[in-house]
Amino acid sequence: MAEERKHTTLSGYELKNVYTAEDLNGEHMKDKLGEPGHYPFTRGIRENMYRDSLWTMGLYSGFASAEEANERFRYLIEQGQTGFSVALDLPTQMGYDSDDAMSDGEVGKVGVAIDSLADVEALFKGIPFEKVRQIRTTANANSIIMLAFYVAFAKKNKIDPNTIGFFLQNDILKEYMCRGAYIFPPAAGVKLSVDVLEYCGKHLPKWTPIAVSGYHIREAGATAAQEIAFTVADMTAYFDAAVARGVDIVSATSNSYFFLGAQMDFLEEVAKFRAARRVFAKIMKERYGVTDEEPQRLKIFAYTNGSAMTAEQPMNNIIRVTIETMAAIAGGIQTLATSSYDEALSLPTQEAVTISLRTQQIVGYESGITETVDPLGGSYAIEALTNRIEKDIWSLLAEIEAKGGAVKCIEEGFQQKLLAANAYKYQKSVDDGARTVVGVNRFKDEQPIECAAFSVSEEVAVKQKAKLAKLKKKRDNDRVQRALNAIKTAAEKNENLGEYMIEAAEAYATLGEICGVLKSVYGKYSPMKIY
Amino acid sequence: MVKVLISKPGLDGHDRGAKVVARAFEEAGAEVVYTGLQATPEEIAETAVREKVDVVGVSLLSGAHNTLMPRVIDCVKEKEGMQDTVFILGGIIPQQDIPALLEKGVHGVFGPGTPLDAVTDFAFEQVALVKAEQLAEAALADMTNKSSNI
C-alpha cells in the first residue's frame, strides 16, 4: 500500500523524498531571493516584517441588518480584532434593493443588507475608527457605489475618508470566472473598476482601490499556480485599461492588494505566496515600468480556504485553520481572515468567530513564527517549490496573453473549464480515498453531524423593506431623480462616475435605483453554462 | 437514459458543487442540462419541461433554501407531465430544515462531504421507482379498462 501511494502536493506536484542544493540551481538563488523588503520581495515586502507589527486581523463578518452587524463588529473590535470585513448579502452584491422580488429569501443571509447611505450610517454607528486598521468589503460589481456610500458617510460625519482604511475588493473579472456576483457585461464591469482606481488615485490615496482576488478562483478548483496566474492576468487587464485611460499607475495602484487563499498544503502555500510576490514585482517593473520599490511590493490579504472546512467533525476545522494560518504567516502576508469552524454549516456563531480570531492571536503572539523574517526561506523544499510554482505561473500567463488576455479568455470559458475539471478531479480523489480528509473519508464518526448552526431570521427582510419604504418617503425625491439622471448622462458619455455616485449617495438614492440606471446604459450579463 | 437538470436558483454564485455534480451525473451515464446561475424557479420549470428531465437537482448555499426550494418544486409540478419529477437538493442545508423540505417534496438532501456516487445512485434509484410506479399504474389502468370492456 505504501509503495502505491502518490506523493503529491494539493496542486498535484510530485514531491521528492528529500530536496538538496541541487534542486535549486545554486548560483541563481541570491538573485531569486533578494533581501527582505527589497526586489524581488521573495522574502517579504518589509525588512522587519511582523517584528514591526503583526498583520491586520479581521474576519469575514456581517449578517442580517446593519444594526445587528454593527453589534458583531463592535464585539470583535473589543476582542482585539484590528480590521473587519463588511460581508454584503447577495442582493446588495448584485445591485438589488431588499424589496426587489429577486431578493426574496436572500436578505441579510450571507452578509449584511445595504440599501442606501442610511444603512451604512447604522452599520458604522459608534465604531471606534481609530482602533480599526482596515475595513474591507466584498463589493465588486457595485464597488463604485459602496465607495460613494462610504465617502458620503465620512463627509456627513465630518471625518476625512483618508483616515479610515477602506479596502475595496473591486475585482469584477473573477466574478465572471467563478463567483457569479456580476451585474453588467465584462467591458462595463472593467470600466467601473477602473473608475474606482482612477478616483482613489486622485482623491483617496489611503484606500485600497482593488484587491485582485485569487481566493475565489482557488475555491472554484484552481491549483496554486493557476490561482496566482489568473489573478495576475486579471490585474493586468485592469492596470492596462487604467494606463490606456491615462491614469498614473503608481498613484492608482500602489495601495492595491491581492486577495489569496491559504490552503491546507502547508509547504506549497508558503511557496505560493513567495512566488506571487516575485511575479508581481517583475510585472510592475517590466510591464508598467515602475521604478520605485513601494508599488513593486505585493501586499497580500489571505483568507483560510473555506473549502477545506468540513461539515463532519466541525471542531477539526480549528486545527485546519491553524495550519492554514501558519502557512499564510510563514508566507509573509499582510492581512489575514480566518474561517470559523462551523463555516461548512452556516454563517459563524459568535463562539466560533471568536475562536477563529484567537487562532490568529495565538499564532501571532505565542508561536514564535513571527520573530524571524521569511522563516522557511532557504529550505531546499520551499525554494524548489517556489521556483516551480513561479515557472508555472509565467507559462500560464504567456498562454493567456497568447489567447488575447484575461477578459477574452473568461468570455471563452478558458479558465472556467480548467477550474471545473480540477474541482471534479479533487472530489473523485476524496471519494476514492486517494486523498485523505479526516472525518470525511477516514476516521469517520457514525453519529450525525451536530453543531449549533447560526441562522438569520426572515424578519430581517420585513424590517429592511419597512426601512426602505420610510426612507423613500422622507428623502428629497427630486434630488434623487436629478442625481440618477446625472449618472445616466455621465455613463452614456463614458465619464468617470465617482463624483456622480457620491452625489446620489448623499441624496439617499438606493443601490437598486443606481444599478437600475446603470443597467439601462450597460445592459445585464447573462451567465455561462459551462461545467 | 436518465435526464438530469442541475440548477442554481437565487443569487448565490458558488457553483463548484453544482458543476461537480453535473459532471458526476454525466460520467454515470445521465444526460445533463445545467441552467447556469441565477435561474428563477419559473425558468427552471420551463427548462425542465422543455428538456423532459427526470430529475431536477438544485444547489443552494446561500441560506435561501426554505424560500426557493418549495418554489422550484411548485413551479415544476404545475407543468403538465412533471408531477413525478425527482427533486434532489445539495448545498449547505442545516439539519433542522431537512424534515420540512422532505415534506414539501424534496426526495433527497445532500450536504458537504457526500460522495458523488451517493448522489447519482440515489437519483437513479428514485427515477427507477417512479418509472416502476408509472408502469404499475398503467398496467392497473389497462386491466381496469379491459375488465370494464368485458
XYZ file of C-alpha atoms in Angstrom:
681
model
C 0.000 0.000 0.000
C 2.775 2.433 0.981
C 4.507 1.872 -2.368
C 1.356 2.734 -4.313
C 0.666 5.999 -2.506
C 1.338 9.038 -4.647
C 3.368 11.799 -3.069
C 1.941 14.960 -4.499
C 1.051 18.418 -3.271
C -2.554 19.566 -3.236
C -1.965 21.109 -6.658
C -0.593 17.851 -7.971
C 3.156 18.498 -7.983
C 5.073 15.312 -7.429
C 7.252 15.609 -4.355
C 10.709 14.152 -3.867
C 11.522 12.318 -0.695
C 14.251 14.814 0.068
C 15.457 18.059 -1.506
C 19.057 19.187 -1.733
C 21.008 22.168 -3.027
C 21.000 20.514 -6.428
C 17.275 21.149 -6.707
C 17.846 24.886 -6.567
C 20.227 25.632 -9.379
C 22.522 27.121 -6.722
C 24.200 30.099 -8.356
C 20.956 31.938 -9.140
C 19.428 31.700 -5.691
C 20.782 35.013 -4.436
C 19.015 36.972 -7.189
C 15.856 34.965 -6.801
C 15.689 35.578 -3.077
C 16.923 39.141 -2.648
C 16.762 40.704 0.807
C 13.570 41.057 2.820
C 11.867 44.311 1.898
C 13.622 44.580 -1.464
C 13.193 43.400 -5.044
C 12.089 40.767 -5.935
C 10.461 40.540 -2.477
C 10.535 36.748 -2.275
C 11.357 37.078 1.401
C 8.618 39.583 2.174
C 7.780 43.190 1.460
C 9.246 44.714 4.648
C 12.670 44.379 6.186
C 11.381 43.556 9.667
C 8.020 42.078 8.730
C 5.995 41.088 11.819
C 8.564 42.424 14.293
C 7.373 45.900 13.340
C 3.734 44.994 13.543
C 1.617 41.915 13.216
C -0.658 41.512 10.238
C -4.119 43.064 10.249
C -6.500 40.599 11.838
C -10.003 40.809 10.546
C -12.716 38.305 9.987
C -15.440 37.989 7.438
C -18.408 39.274 9.333
C -21.669 40.934 8.709
C -25.115 39.488 8.547
C -28.753 40.453 8.875
C -29.395 44.150 9.267
C -26.871 46.950 9.630
C -27.827 47.268 13.303
C -27.095 43.616 14.068
C -23.855 43.592 12.069
C -22.783 46.729 13.927
C -23.095 44.860 17.239
C -20.926 41.986 15.955
C -18.282 44.425 14.674
C -18.109 46.265 17.982
C -17.844 42.985 19.869
C -14.947 41.804 17.677
C -13.074 45.082 17.983
C -13.319 44.752 21.777
C -11.821 41.268 21.382
C -8.754 42.735 19.667
C -9.708 42.474 16.028
C -7.841 45.151 14.067
C -9.841 45.111 10.878
C -13.134 43.837 9.685
C -14.834 42.799 6.536
C -18.251 44.101 5.714
C -19.698 40.979 4.178
C -22.594 42.080 1.981
C -25.674 39.983 1.387
C -26.235 38.700 -2.136
C -28.902 41.234 -3.161
C -26.538 44.050 -2.176
C -23.642 42.476 -4.077
C -25.809 42.173 -7.149
C -27.495 45.526 -7.117
C -30.964 44.632 -5.846
C -32.697 46.503 -3.041
C -34.112 44.424 -0.197
C -37.659 44.946 -1.550
C -36.850 43.596 -5.019
C -38.506 40.264 -5.933
C -35.032 38.895 -6.783
C -34.045 39.426 -3.138
C -36.688 37.070 -1.746
C -35.176 34.695 0.782
C -31.707 36.245 0.494
C -31.895 39.450 2.554
C -29.273 39.503 5.302
C -28.354 35.857 4.743
C -24.699 35.726 3.725
C -23.876 39.247 4.746
C -25.459 42.496 5.724
C -28.124 44.221 3.635
C -27.057 47.689 2.483
C -29.706 49.531 0.512
C -28.568 53.097 0.995
C -26.400 55.506 2.968
C -28.904 55.122 5.825
C -27.785 51.502 6.283
C -24.109 52.496 6.224
C -24.857 55.026 8.961
C -26.401 52.299 11.112
C -23.565 49.907 10.254
C -20.800 52.256 11.412
C -22.600 53.811 14.374
C -20.227 54.072 17.335
C -17.381 52.190 15.607
C -14.058 53.403 17.064
C -12.381 54.039 13.708
C -9.082 54.896 15.427
C -8.804 51.240 16.535
C -9.504 49.845 13.094
C -6.734 49.489 10.543
C -8.826 48.167 7.717
C -12.491 47.952 6.729
C -12.898 45.551 3.868
C -15.931 44.925 1.751
C -16.995 42.260 -0.692
C -18.260 44.856 -3.172
C -17.212 44.076 -6.736
C -19.842 44.784 -9.381
C -21.088 47.629 -7.200
C -17.776 48.750 -5.709
C -18.117 52.276 -7.031
C -21.472 52.577 -5.252
C -20.033 51.283 -1.967
C -17.174 53.761 -2.392
C -19.772 56.504 -2.744
C -21.729 55.317 0.328
C -18.549 55.305 2.446
C -17.364 58.721 1.224
C -20.830 60.157 1.807
C -20.823 58.663 5.313
C -17.413 60.188 6.099
C -18.402 63.603 4.713
C -21.642 63.664 6.644
C -19.839 62.775 9.863
C -17.043 65.266 9.156
C -14.422 62.515 9.034
C -11.632 62.695 6.447
C -12.248 59.477 4.447
C -8.499 59.048 4.092
C -8.197 58.466 7.822
C -10.252 55.281 7.510
C -8.559 52.312 5.874
C -11.265 51.348 3.434
C -10.422 48.298 1.388
C -12.485 47.587 -1.704
C -12.439 44.250 -3.465
C -13.437 45.838 -6.781
C -12.449 42.811 -8.863
C -15.217 42.018 -11.294
C -13.341 39.635 -13.592
C -13.187 36.830 -11.055
C -16.973 37.137 -10.715
C -17.454 36.094 -14.350
C -14.812 33.415 -13.924
C -16.066 31.734 -10.790
C -18.044 33.574 -8.143
C -21.026 34.803 -10.071
C -21.824 38.126 -8.386
C -21.786 40.158 -11.572
C -24.323 42.657 -12.808
C -23.139 44.232 -16.059
C -21.276 42.713 -19.030
C -17.458 42.410 -18.668
C -16.471 45.557 -20.581
C -18.718 47.747 -18.402
C -17.577 45.852 -15.314
C -13.927 46.595 -16.047
C -14.795 50.218 -16.851
C -16.395 50.683 -13.407
C -13.455 49.005 -11.667
C -11.042 51.324 -13.429
C -13.238 54.303 -12.446
C -12.577 53.310 -8.836
C -8.821 53.007 -9.460
C -8.777 56.441 -11.057
C -10.956 58.072 -8.407
C -8.988 56.610 -5.489
C -5.697 57.531 -7.138
C -6.830 61.157 -7.249
C -8.871 61.558 -4.068
C -8.458 58.597 -1.732
C -4.784 57.660 -1.729
C -5.011 55.789 1.585
C -7.723 53.465 0.369
C -7.137 50.109 -1.199
C -8.841 50.607 -4.569
C -8.598 46.979 -5.649
C -7.890 43.578 -4.148
C -7.459 41.369 -7.166
C -8.851 38.096 -5.990
C -7.393 34.655 -6.428
C -9.257 33.345 -3.402
C -12.461 32.584 -5.252
C -10.513 31.154 -8.170
C -8.827 28.739 -5.771
C -12.150 27.862 -4.183
C -13.528 27.021 -7.617
C -10.789 24.436 -8.095
C -7.571 26.212 -9.141
C -4.118 24.880 -8.407
C -1.728 27.187 -6.559
C -0.098 28.301 -9.822
C -3.460 28.846 -11.544
C -4.669 30.892 -8.590
C -1.778 33.305 -8.948
C -1.620 33.295 -12.759
C -5.333 34.023 -13.219
C -5.134 36.746 -10.583
C -2.129 38.372 -12.219
C -3.810 38.161 -15.623
C -6.926 39.870 -14.231
C -4.741 42.526 -12.638
C -3.040 43.344 -15.909
C -6.467 43.696 -17.538
C -7.367 46.438 -15.024
C -3.965 48.079 -14.988
C -3.680 48.070 -18.794
C -7.129 49.679 -19.033
C -6.121 52.292 -16.465
C -2.894 53.083 -18.292
C -4.794 53.328 -21.587
C -7.046 55.900 -19.927
C -4.027 57.930 -18.866
C -4.268 57.089 -15.180
C -0.996 57.380 -13.262
C -0.385 53.735 -12.451
C 1.696 54.387 -9.344
C -0.830 56.649 -7.623
C -3.751 54.474 -8.645
C -2.366 51.120 -7.608
C 0.366 51.479 -5.021
C -2.022 50.568 -2.230
C -3.612 47.675 -4.086
C -3.719 44.126 -2.736
C -4.027 40.572 -3.885
C -6.691 38.603 -2.041
C -5.496 34.994 -1.944
C -6.453 31.729 -0.322
C -4.447 29.880 2.309
C -4.977 26.184 1.672
C -4.078 23.075 3.619
C -0.864 22.059 1.847
C 1.487 23.935 4.144
C 4.739 23.931 2.138
C 3.047 24.564 -1.183
C 1.144 27.519 0.213
C 4.229 29.136 1.747
C 5.935 28.767 -1.630
C 2.903 30.181 -3.448
C 2.878 33.466 -1.527
C 6.617 33.875 -2.127
C 6.299 33.115 -5.851
C 3.371 35.532 -6.176
C 5.443 38.424 -4.823
C 8.254 37.661 -7.262
C 5.930 37.598 -10.275
C 4.100 40.762 -9.228
C 7.311 42.725 -8.678
C 8.661 41.732 -12.056
C 5.443 42.704 -13.833
C 5.280 46.085 -12.120
C 8.886 46.722 -13.028
C 8.975 45.395 -16.560
C 5.434 45.728 -17.876
C 4.500 49.014 -16.193
C 7.993 50.493 -15.894
C 7.521 51.225 -12.200
C 10.926 52.000 -10.747
C 10.005 52.815 -7.126
C 10.056 49.834 -4.802
C 6.836 50.597 -2.930
C 4.486 49.881 -5.838
C 6.502 46.756 -6.648
C 5.630 45.338 -3.236
C 2.735 42.918 -3.432
C 0.507 43.308 -0.405
C -1.446 40.153 0.301
C -4.704 39.638 2.110
C -5.025 35.920 2.784
C -8.128 34.089 3.861
C -8.067 30.493 5.003
C -9.892 28.449 2.387
C -13.461 27.663 3.341
C -13.490 24.662 1.025
C -11.032 22.910 3.349
C -13.585 23.108 6.160
C -15.673 20.009 6.702
C -19.203 19.707 7.994
C -18.176 16.406 9.570
C -16.464 16.732 12.966
C -16.547 20.524 12.687
C -14.149 21.119 15.595
C -11.382 19.650 13.402
C -11.651 22.819 11.368
C -9.974 24.759 14.187
C -6.839 22.701 13.509
C -7.167 23.163 9.761
C -7.447 26.916 10.189
C -4.340 26.876 12.399
C -2.315 25.113 9.710
C -3.554 27.495 7.032
C -2.809 30.459 9.287
C 0.749 29.233 9.856
C 1.204 28.843 6.084
C -0.030 32.389 5.460
C 2.253 33.860 8.128
C 5.308 31.855 7.058
C 4.438 33.025 3.544
C 4.601 36.653 4.668
C 1.085 38.066 4.145
C -0.183 41.473 5.392
C -3.822 40.841 6.306
C -5.479 37.635 7.374
C -9.044 36.496 7.751
C -9.603 33.111 9.326
C -12.539 30.802 8.802
C -14.758 29.684 11.635
C -15.111 26.017 12.485
C -18.819 25.983 11.686
C -18.394 27.583 8.276
C -19.334 24.435 6.350
C -22.684 24.525 8.130
C -23.763 28.158 8.286
C -22.574 31.675 8.972
C -20.406 31.597 12.087
C -21.795 31.723 15.593
C -20.208 34.263 17.923
C -18.327 31.491 19.752
C -16.869 30.122 16.501
C -15.844 33.534 15.208
C -14.095 34.323 18.497
C -12.042 31.103 18.356
C -11.163 31.984 14.795
C -9.750 35.330 15.940
C -7.976 33.667 18.880
C -6.266 31.322 16.408
C -4.616 34.293 14.748
C -3.665 35.785 18.100
C -2.096 32.535 19.324
C -0.064 32.146 16.126
C 0.867 35.836 16.299
C 1.798 36.113 19.956
C 2.731 32.600 21.050
C 4.102 30.515 18.183
C 7.357 32.404 17.649
C 6.897 32.154 13.895
C 6.683 35.953 13.666
C 10.076 36.626 15.197
C 12.089 35.771 12.087
C 11.536 37.149 8.626
C 10.776 34.514 5.965
C 11.451 31.746 8.474
C 11.363 28.957 5.900
C 13.467 30.777 3.305
C 16.442 28.696 2.245
C 14.687 25.421 2.879
C 15.506 23.331 -0.179
C 11.935 22.097 -0.433
C 10.406 25.560 -0.084
C 12.765 27.159 -2.583
C 12.309 24.337 -5.098
C 8.520 24.636 -4.802
C 8.651 28.434 -5.060
C 10.668 28.149 -8.271
C 8.362 25.501 -9.670
C 5.189 27.476 -8.955
C 6.733 30.638 -10.376
C 7.656 28.814 -13.575
C 4.108 27.537 -13.994
C 2.667 30.996 -13.334
C 4.755 32.513 -16.117
C 3.821 29.802 -18.559
C 0.094 30.181 -17.810
C 0.400 33.944 -18.147
C 2.021 33.512 -21.549
C -0.811 31.202 -22.586
C -3.499 33.688 -21.509
C -1.672 36.539 -23.228
C -1.387 34.484 -26.440
C -5.120 33.804 -26.324
C -5.884 37.516 -26.150
C -5.776 38.309 -22.440
C -7.828 37.661 -19.325
C -11.133 39.163 -20.492
C -11.181 37.276 -23.767
C -10.225 34.022 -22.048
C -13.018 34.440 -19.494
C -15.515 35.205 -22.249
C -14.487 31.978 -23.959
C -14.593 29.982 -20.730
C -10.909 29.014 -20.814
C -10.287 29.407 -17.085
C -13.737 28.116 -16.117
C -13.165 24.800 -17.907
C -9.827 24.240 -16.171
C -11.332 25.026 -12.766
C -14.359 22.757 -13.233
C -12.127 19.865 -14.325
C -9.889 20.301 -11.270
C -12.831 20.506 -8.878
C -14.219 17.248 -10.247
C -10.829 15.548 -10.067
C -10.418 16.643 -6.459
C -13.833 15.329 -5.424
C -13.097 11.996 -7.096
C -9.784 11.741 -5.244
C -11.623 12.267 -1.948
C -14.371 9.820 -2.923
C -11.925 7.070 -3.872
C -9.697 7.711 -0.881
C -6.600 8.762 -2.819
C -6.675 11.958 -0.752
C -7.408 11.727 2.941
C -9.832 14.130 4.549
C -10.106 13.350 8.243
C -13.650 12.789 9.380
C -14.912 12.658 5.791
C -13.313 9.628 4.173
C -11.196 8.335 7.080
C -11.576 8.286 10.859
C -15.280 8.915 10.440
C -17.889 9.213 13.174
C -21.074 7.312 12.695
C -23.321 9.738 14.516
C -24.956 12.544 12.537
C -23.405 15.998 12.378
C -24.444 18.156 15.283
C -23.380 21.731 15.506
C -25.127 24.833 16.782
C -25.844 26.449 13.438
C -26.413 30.139 13.152
C -29.419 31.330 11.244
C -30.762 34.663 10.156
C -34.418 35.346 10.787
C -36.776 36.106 7.919
C -37.867 39.132 9.922
C -34.734 40.941 8.775
C -36.223 41.235 5.297
C -39.518 42.558 6.637
C -37.766 45.220 8.702
C -35.422 46.106 5.875
C -38.351 46.640 3.489
C -40.131 48.838 6.028
C -36.965 50.913 6.486
C -36.682 51.353 2.747
C -40.305 52.471 2.369
C -39.830 55.040 5.137
C -36.623 56.332 3.534
C -38.271 56.808 0.158
C -40.985 58.939 1.769
C -38.615 61.015 3.859
C -35.851 61.910 1.392
C -35.873 64.670 -1.256
C -37.054 62.598 -4.207
C -36.424 65.372 -6.743
C -32.800 65.496 -5.681
C -32.587 61.710 -6.019
C -34.027 61.872 -9.537
C -31.595 64.613 -10.586
C -28.666 62.606 -9.230
C -29.814 59.465 -11.049
C -30.243 61.380 -14.307
C -26.735 62.787 -13.944
C -25.329 59.264 -13.518
C -27.122 58.151 -16.670
C -25.785 61.022 -18.759
C -22.246 60.562 -17.436
C -22.371 56.807 -18.090
C -23.537 57.414 -21.649
C -20.640 59.808 -22.153
C -18.241 57.250 -20.654
C -17.112 59.645 -17.919
C -15.694 58.590 -14.557
C -18.783 58.077 -12.393
C -17.202 58.661 -8.958
C -18.497 62.181 -8.229
C -21.962 61.430 -9.598
C -22.237 58.355 -7.401
C -21.281 60.334 -4.301
C -23.961 62.929 -5.041
C -26.543 60.145 -5.449
C -25.402 58.504 -2.200
C -25.710 61.785 -0.321
C -29.230 62.194 -1.694
C -30.027 58.717 -0.258
C -30.586 57.138 -3.651
C -30.715 53.373 -3.186
C -28.323 50.812 -4.549
C -31.099 49.268 -6.620
C -32.056 52.610 -8.140
C -28.463 53.370 -9.092
C -27.904 49.909 -10.556
C -31.163 50.216 -12.463
C -29.868 53.333 -14.179
C -26.544 51.655 -14.986
C -28.324 48.584 -16.369
C -30.297 50.845 -18.698
C -26.985 52.025 -20.158
C -24.765 48.927 -19.942
C -27.256 46.054 -20.054
C -27.113 42.959 -17.880
C -24.779 39.978 -18.090
C -26.253 36.542 -18.678
C -24.489 33.607 -17.100
C -22.414 30.983 -18.908
C -23.468 27.367 -18.630
C -20.103 25.642 -18.642
C -19.499 22.755 -16.275
C -31.398 7.362 -20.434
C -31.991 9.401 -17.292
C -32.076 13.119 -17.888
C -30.994 15.484 -15.134
C -31.351 19.239 -14.764
C -28.828 20.867 -12.467
C -29.878 24.335 -11.384
C -28.726 27.288 -9.320
C -31.725 29.365 -8.247
C -31.406 32.638 -6.386
C -28.392 34.901 -6.373
C -25.765 32.556 -4.965
C -22.770 32.300 -7.284
C -20.892 29.434 -5.645
C -21.399 26.735 -8.214
C -18.393 24.466 -7.716
C -20.610 21.814 -6.172
C -23.300 22.123 -8.851
C -20.728 21.731 -11.603
C -19.043 18.769 -9.944
C -22.404 17.027 -9.514
C -23.351 17.801 -13.133
C -20.194 16.137 -14.310
C -20.682 13.196 -11.990
C -24.123 12.554 -13.498
C -22.665 12.724 -16.971
C -19.898 10.283 -16.065
C -22.524 7.997 -14.533
C -24.347 7.871 -17.851
C -27.053 10.502 -17.462
C -27.802 13.323 -19.860
C -27.281 16.641 -18.086
C -28.572 20.150 -18.610
C -27.144 22.964 -16.465
C -29.104 26.197 -16.052
C -26.196 28.409 -15.070
C -26.530 30.888 -12.214
C -29.489 32.965 -11.084
C -32.151 30.764 -12.590
C -35.631 31.742 -11.388
C -37.941 28.896 -10.296
C -40.073 29.642 -13.387
C -37.067 29.348 -15.683
C -36.052 26.097 -14.020
C -39.556 24.702 -14.570
C -39.590 25.782 -18.207
C -36.229 24.154 -18.851
C -37.339 21.008 -17.025
C -40.377 20.691 -19.305
C -38.572 21.586 -22.497
C -35.816 19.082 -21.823
C -38.233 16.478 -20.400
C -35.960 15.780 -17.438
C -36.477 13.048 -14.867
C -34.514 14.736 -12.093
C -34.244 18.356 -11.001
C -31.131 18.954 -8.924
C -30.969 22.206 -7.009
C -27.816 23.596 -5.433
C -28.153 26.231 -2.702
C -25.528 27.545 -0.335
C -26.941 30.959 0.414
C -29.424 30.045 3.135
C -32.379 30.776 0.849
C -33.363 27.083 0.509
C -36.521 27.326 2.641
C -37.861 30.022 0.317
C -36.544 28.881 -3.048
C -36.733 25.088 -2.967
C -40.518 24.857 -2.402
C -40.999 27.402 -5.191
C -38.956 25.327 -7.613
C -40.986 22.231 -6.714
C -44.314 24.043 -7.126
C -43.318 25.577 -10.451
C -42.117 22.267 -11.894
C -45.083 20.244 -10.623
C -47.551 22.729 -12.073
C -46.308 21.789 -15.533
C -48.082 19.027 -17.373
C -46.381 15.664 -17.133
C -43.929 16.811 -14.449
C -45.780 15.557 -11.371
C -43.402 12.621 -10.922
C -40.191 14.602 -11.189
C -37.488 13.610 -8.710
C -36.060 16.537 -6.733
C -32.666 16.497 -5.098
C -31.126 19.333 -3.122
C -27.466 19.905 -2.410
C -25.539 22.549 -0.520
C -25.355 23.899 2.989
C -28.688 22.869 4.438
C -28.953 22.839 8.240
C -30.216 19.556 9.742
C -33.232 21.220 11.316
C -34.516 22.409 7.926
C -34.430 18.987 6.266
C -37.693 17.415 7.559
C -39.780 20.342 6.288
C -38.045 20.214 2.895
C -38.727 16.488 2.562
C -42.325 17.184 3.499
C -42.540 19.718 0.690
C -41.469 17.155 -1.886
C -37.690 17.001 -1.967
C -36.623 13.377 -2.364
C -33.109 13.709 -1.002
C -30.889 16.354 0.598
C -27.104 16.079 0.255
C -24.712 18.116 2.343
C -20.990 18.741 2.024
C -18.815 15.640 2.174
C -21.293 13.442 0.294
C -19.526 11.111 -2.162
C -20.673 11.733 -5.726
C -21.836 8.121 -6.170
C -24.232 8.550 -3.272
C -25.962 11.400 -5.126
C -26.122 9.774 -8.557
C -27.126 6.336 -7.212
C -29.892 7.873 -5.123
C -31.273 9.855 -8.051
C -31.191 6.847 -10.383
C -32.986 4.698 -7.784
C -35.692 7.303 -7.321
C -36.193 7.566 -11.075
C -36.428 3.771 -11.300
C -39.031 3.770 -8.516
C -41.072 6.455 -10.242
C -40.929 4.576 -13.531
C -41.924 1.297 -11.833
C -44.889 3.063 -10.222
C -45.907 4.576 -13.532
C -45.747 1.148 -15.198
C -47.772 -0.420 -12.389
C -50.363 2.335 -12.651
C -50.529 1.966 -16.411
C -50.923 -1.801 -16.074
C -53.636 -1.332 -13.480
C -55.410 1.198 -15.688
C -55.076 -1.203 -18.593
C -56.591 -4.036 -16.572
C -59.420 -1.816 -15.359
C -60.142 -0.778 -18.942
C -60.120 -4.371 -20.114
C -62.355 -5.545 -17.292
C -64.834 -2.746 -17.976
C -64.872 -3.827 -21.629
C -65.991 -7.300 -20.739
